[in-house]
PDB file of C-alpha atoms and ligand atoms in Angstrom:
ATOM      1  CA  MET A   2       0.091   0.028  -0.016  1.00 48.00           C
ATOM      2  CA  LYS A   3       2.928   2.272   0.847  1.00 51.00           C
ATOM      3  CA  LYS A   4       4.647   1.466  -2.489  1.00 53.00           C
ATOM      4  CA  TYR A   5       1.415   2.241  -4.380  1.00 49.00           C
ATOM      5  CA  PHE A   6       1.258   5.718  -2.632  1.00 47.00           C
ATOM      6  CA  LEU A   7       4.819   6.367  -3.520  1.00 47.00           C
ATOM      7  CA  GLY A   8       4.249   5.595  -6.955  1.00 47.00           C
ATOM      8  CA  ILE A   9       1.322   8.026  -7.324  1.00 39.00           C
ATOM      9  CA  SER A  10       3.211  10.841  -5.616  1.00 47.00           C
ATOM     10  CA  LEU A  11       6.061  10.136  -8.177  1.00 37.00           C
ATOM     11  CA  ILE A  12       3.581  10.498 -11.096  1.00 38.00           C
ATOM     12  CA  ILE A  13       1.911  13.627  -9.711  1.00 37.00           C
ATOM     13  CA  ALA A  14       5.546  15.158  -9.144  1.00 44.00           C
ATOM     14  CA  ILE A  15       6.417  14.313 -12.793  1.00 38.00           C
ATOM     15  CA  VAL A  16       3.215  15.907 -14.056  1.00 39.00           C
ATOM     16  CA  VAL A  17       3.800  19.132 -11.923  1.00 39.00           C
ATOM     17  CA  ILE A  18       7.467  19.455 -13.120  1.00 37.00           C
ATOM     18  CA  THR A  19       6.455  18.972 -16.782  1.00 40.00           C
ATOM     19  CA  PHE A  20       3.696  21.495 -16.469  1.00 43.00           C
ATOM     20  CA  ALA A  21       6.181  24.030 -14.841  1.00 44.00           C
ATOM     21  CA  ALA A  22       8.858  23.424 -17.367  1.00 44.00           C
ATOM     22  CA  CYS A  23       6.162  23.950 -20.250  1.00 43.00           C
ATOM     23  CA  SER A  24       4.923  27.098 -18.821  1.00 45.00           C
ATOM     24  CA  LYS A  25       8.416  28.471 -18.346  1.00 43.00           C
ATOM     25  CA  SER A  26       9.361  27.860 -21.933  1.00 42.00           C
ATOM     26  CA  GLY A  27       6.242  29.969 -22.852  1.00 43.00           C
ATOM     27  CA  SER A  28       7.728  33.048 -21.045  1.00 41.00           C
ATOM     28  CA  ASP A  29      10.723  33.129 -23.578  1.00 47.00           C
ATOM     29  CA  SER A  30       8.738  34.850 -26.090  1.00 44.00           C
ATOM     30  CA  PRO A  31       9.171  38.727 -26.268  1.00 48.00           C
ATOM     31  CA  GLU A  32       7.543  40.891 -23.865  1.00 46.00           C
ATOM     32  CA  PRO A  33       4.077  42.138 -25.108  1.00 46.00           C
ATOM     33  CA  GLN A  34       3.944  45.748 -26.189  1.00 44.00           C
ATOM     34  CA  LYS A  35       2.618  48.116 -23.784  1.00 46.00           C
ATOM     35  CA  PRO A  36      -1.175  48.810 -24.580  1.00 47.00           C
ATOM     36  CA  ASP A  37      -0.763  52.408 -24.411  1.00 51.00           C
ATOM     37  CA  ASN A  38       1.827  52.471 -26.936  1.00 56.00           C
ATOM     38  CA  PRO A  39       1.173  49.685 -29.342  1.00 58.00           C
ATOM     39  CA  GLY A  40       2.555  51.431 -32.450  1.00 66.00           C
ATOM     40  CA  ASN A  41       6.082  51.704 -30.963  1.00 67.00           C
ATOM     41  CA  THR A  42       8.184  48.787 -31.809  1.00 59.00           C
ATOM     42  CA  ALA A  43      10.883  48.232 -28.985  1.00 63.00           C
ATOM     43  CA  GLY A  44      11.384  51.853 -28.046  1.00 73.00           C
ATOM     44  CA  GLY A  45      12.537  52.569 -31.457  1.00 92.00           C
ATOM     45  CA  ASP A  46      10.574  53.792 -34.611  1.00 96.00           C
ATOM     46  CA  ALA A  47       6.928  53.663 -34.626  1.00 97.00           C
ATOM     47  CA  THR A  48       4.322  52.487 -37.030  1.00 97.00           C
ATOM     48  CA  VAL A  49       0.687  53.719 -37.625  1.00 98.00           C
ATOM     49  CA  GLU A  50      -1.801  51.875 -39.809  1.00 98.00           C
ATOM     50  CA  ILE A  51      -4.529  53.945 -41.430  1.00 98.00           C
ATOM     51  CA  LYS A  52      -7.602  51.529 -41.547  1.00 98.00           C
ATOM     52  CA  ASN A  53     -11.334  51.917 -41.407  1.00 98.00           C
ATOM     53  CA  PHE A  54     -10.891  55.634 -41.660  1.00 98.00           C
ATOM     54  CA  ALA A  55      -8.830  55.850 -38.511  1.00 98.00           C
ATOM     55  CA  PHE A  56      -5.386  56.144 -37.299  1.00 98.00           C
ATOM     56  CA  SER A  57      -4.361  52.970 -35.484  1.00 98.00           C
ATOM     57  CA  PRO A  58      -3.037  53.563 -32.842  1.00 98.00           C
ATOM     58  CA  ALA A  59      -4.229  57.180 -32.555  1.00 98.00           C
ATOM     59  CA  THR A  60      -1.358  58.113 -30.358  1.00 98.00           C
ATOM     60  CA  VAL A  61       2.326  56.844 -30.728  1.00 97.00           C
ATOM     61  CA  THR A  62       5.065  57.931 -28.516  1.00 97.00           C
ATOM     62  CA  ILE A  63       8.757  57.990 -29.752  1.00 97.00           C
ATOM     63  CA  LYS A  64      12.127  59.369 -28.731  1.00 96.00           C
ATOM     64  CA  ALA A  65      13.473  62.367 -30.615  1.00 96.00           C
ATOM     65  CA  GLY A  66      15.371  61.253 -33.579  1.00 97.00           C
ATOM     66  CA  LYS A  67      13.060  58.248 -34.300  1.00 97.00           C
ATOM     67  CA  SER A  68      10.619  57.941 -36.954  1.00 98.00           C
ATOM     68  CA  VAL A  69       6.893  57.196 -37.518  1.00 98.00           C
ATOM     69  CA  THR A  70       5.899  55.164 -40.555  1.00 98.00           C
ATOM     70  CA  TRP A  71       2.227  55.397 -41.765  1.00 98.00           C
ATOM     71  CA  THR A  72       0.756  52.679 -43.830  1.00 98.00           C
ATOM     72  CA  ASN A  73      -2.546  52.997 -45.691  1.00 98.00           C
ATOM     73  CA  ALA A  74      -4.374  49.909 -45.506  1.00 98.00           C
ATOM     74  CA  ASP A  75      -7.747  51.315 -46.698  1.00 98.00           C
ATOM     75  CA  SER A  76      -9.029  51.282 -50.221  1.00 98.00           C
ATOM     76  CA  ALA A  77      -9.573  54.948 -50.090  1.00 98.00           C
ATOM     77  CA  PRO A  78      -6.628  57.365 -50.068  1.00 98.00           C
ATOM     78  CA  HIS A  79      -5.782  59.216 -46.820  1.00 98.00           C
ATOM     79  CA  THR A  80      -3.082  61.632 -45.766  1.00 98.00           C
ATOM     80  CA  ALA A  81      -1.215  62.028 -42.376  1.00 98.00           C
ATOM     81  CA  THR A  82      -0.857  65.920 -42.057  1.00 98.00           C
ATOM     82  CA  ASP A  83       0.460  67.704 -39.113  1.00 98.00           C
ATOM     83  CA  ASP A  84      -2.148  70.393 -37.927  1.00 98.00           C
ATOM     84  CA  GLY A  85       1.110  72.787 -37.438  1.00 98.00           C
ATOM     85  CA  GLY A  86       2.646  72.012 -40.801  1.00 98.00           C
ATOM     86  CA  ALA A  87       5.598  69.909 -39.477  1.00 98.00           C
ATOM     87  CA  PHE A  88       5.033  67.095 -41.872  1.00 98.00           C
ATOM     88  CA  ASP A  89       2.502  66.081 -44.576  1.00 98.00           C
ATOM     89  CA  SER A  90       2.381  62.644 -46.356  1.00 98.00           C
ATOM     90  CA  GLY A  91       0.263  63.846 -49.102  1.00 98.00           C
ATOM     91  CA  SER A  92      -2.253  61.484 -50.704  1.00 98.00           C
ATOM     92  CA  LEU A  93      -1.442  57.875 -49.767  1.00 98.00           C
ATOM     93  CA  ALA A  94      -2.975  55.350 -52.038  1.00 98.00           C
ATOM     94  CA  THR A  95      -3.569  51.830 -50.887  1.00 98.00           C
ATOM     95  CA  SER A  96      -0.721  50.158 -49.407  1.00 98.00           C
ATOM     96  CA  ALA A  97       1.346  53.294 -49.725  1.00 98.00           C
ATOM     97  CA  THR A  98       3.670  54.301 -46.892  1.00 98.00           C
ATOM     98  CA  TYR A  99       5.113  57.568 -45.550  1.00 98.00           C
ATOM     99  CA  LYS A 100       8.055  57.995 -43.253  1.00 98.00           C
ATOM    100  CA  HIS A 101       8.865  60.936 -41.135  1.00 98.00           C
ATOM    101  CA  ALA A 102      11.809  61.469 -38.577  1.00 98.00           C
ATOM    102  CA  PHE A 103      10.992  63.601 -35.642  1.00 98.00           C
ATOM    103  CA  THR A 104      14.093  65.469 -34.502  1.00 97.00           C
ATOM    104  CA  THR A 105      12.212  67.795 -31.826  1.00 97.00           C
ATOM    105  CA  ALA A 106      10.389  66.741 -28.737  1.00 97.00           C
ATOM    106  CA  GLY A 107       6.824  67.743 -28.512  1.00 97.00           C
ATOM    107  CA  THR A 108       3.228  66.720 -29.310  1.00 98.00           C
ATOM    108  CA  TYR A 109       2.271  66.773 -33.094  1.00 98.00           C
ATOM    109  CA  THR A 110      -1.245  66.572 -33.615  1.00 98.00           C
ATOM    110  CA  TYR A 111      -2.351  65.550 -37.162  1.00 98.00           C
ATOM    111  CA  HIS A 112      -5.183  64.706 -39.356  1.00 98.00           C
ATOM    112  CA  CYS A 113      -6.183  63.598 -42.800  1.00 98.00           C
ATOM    113  CA  THR A 114      -7.007  66.185 -45.136  1.00 98.00           C
ATOM    114  CA  PHE A 115      -9.667  64.093 -47.159  1.00 98.00           C
ATOM    115  CA  HIS A 116     -11.851  63.094 -44.117  1.00 98.00           C
ATOM    116  CA  SER A 117     -12.924  65.642 -41.505  1.00 98.00           C
ATOM    117  CA  ASN A 118     -13.503  62.774 -38.860  1.00 97.00           C
ATOM    118  CA  MET A 119      -9.903  61.678 -39.089  1.00 98.00           C
ATOM    119  CA  VAL A 120      -8.572  64.369 -36.673  1.00 98.00           C
ATOM    120  CA  ASN A 121      -6.637  64.550 -33.288  1.00 98.00           C
ATOM    121  CA  ALA A 122      -4.320  61.747 -34.026  1.00 98.00           C
ATOM    122  CA  LYS A 123      -0.839  62.308 -32.217  1.00 98.00           C
ATOM    123  CA  VAL A 124       2.851  61.605 -32.348  1.00 98.00           C
ATOM    124  CA  VAL A 125       4.332  62.397 -28.783  1.00 97.00           C
ATOM    125  CA  VAL A 126       8.261  62.850 -29.116  1.00 97.00           C
ATOM    126  CA  THR A 127      10.199  62.782 -26.001  1.00 96.00           C
ATOM    127  CA  ASN A 128      13.802  63.648 -25.218  1.00 94.00           C
TER     128      ASN A 128
HETATM  129 CU1   CU B 220      -8.561  59.947 -44.634  1.00 83.01          CU
END
């Protein structure tokens, strides 16, 4: 009876160790991006997708000297146009991209010149 109990304990121990090993290997994958800054890839450049008549994410944060690349994923053309004139993509056709490097810290609010609801998107540039 005691041998039987030891056998069961051993099986449970193996199951627990195997499970622990599996869950540990799962944590080797790269850290998920912060939800408040999903467009920023690993503290470097950021990407913004223009989709369903919206900028996604609406706000990206980058360090001065880094770039933002916009990609138009809609069938309609769009622009990424700074409210203050700091940058302007011009008309972006489907799948077209526009990259702009930001050298000066600040908050850049931008819009799409074609669609009046596509406003108040932001690039936040920090030192
Ligand atoms: Cu637009």
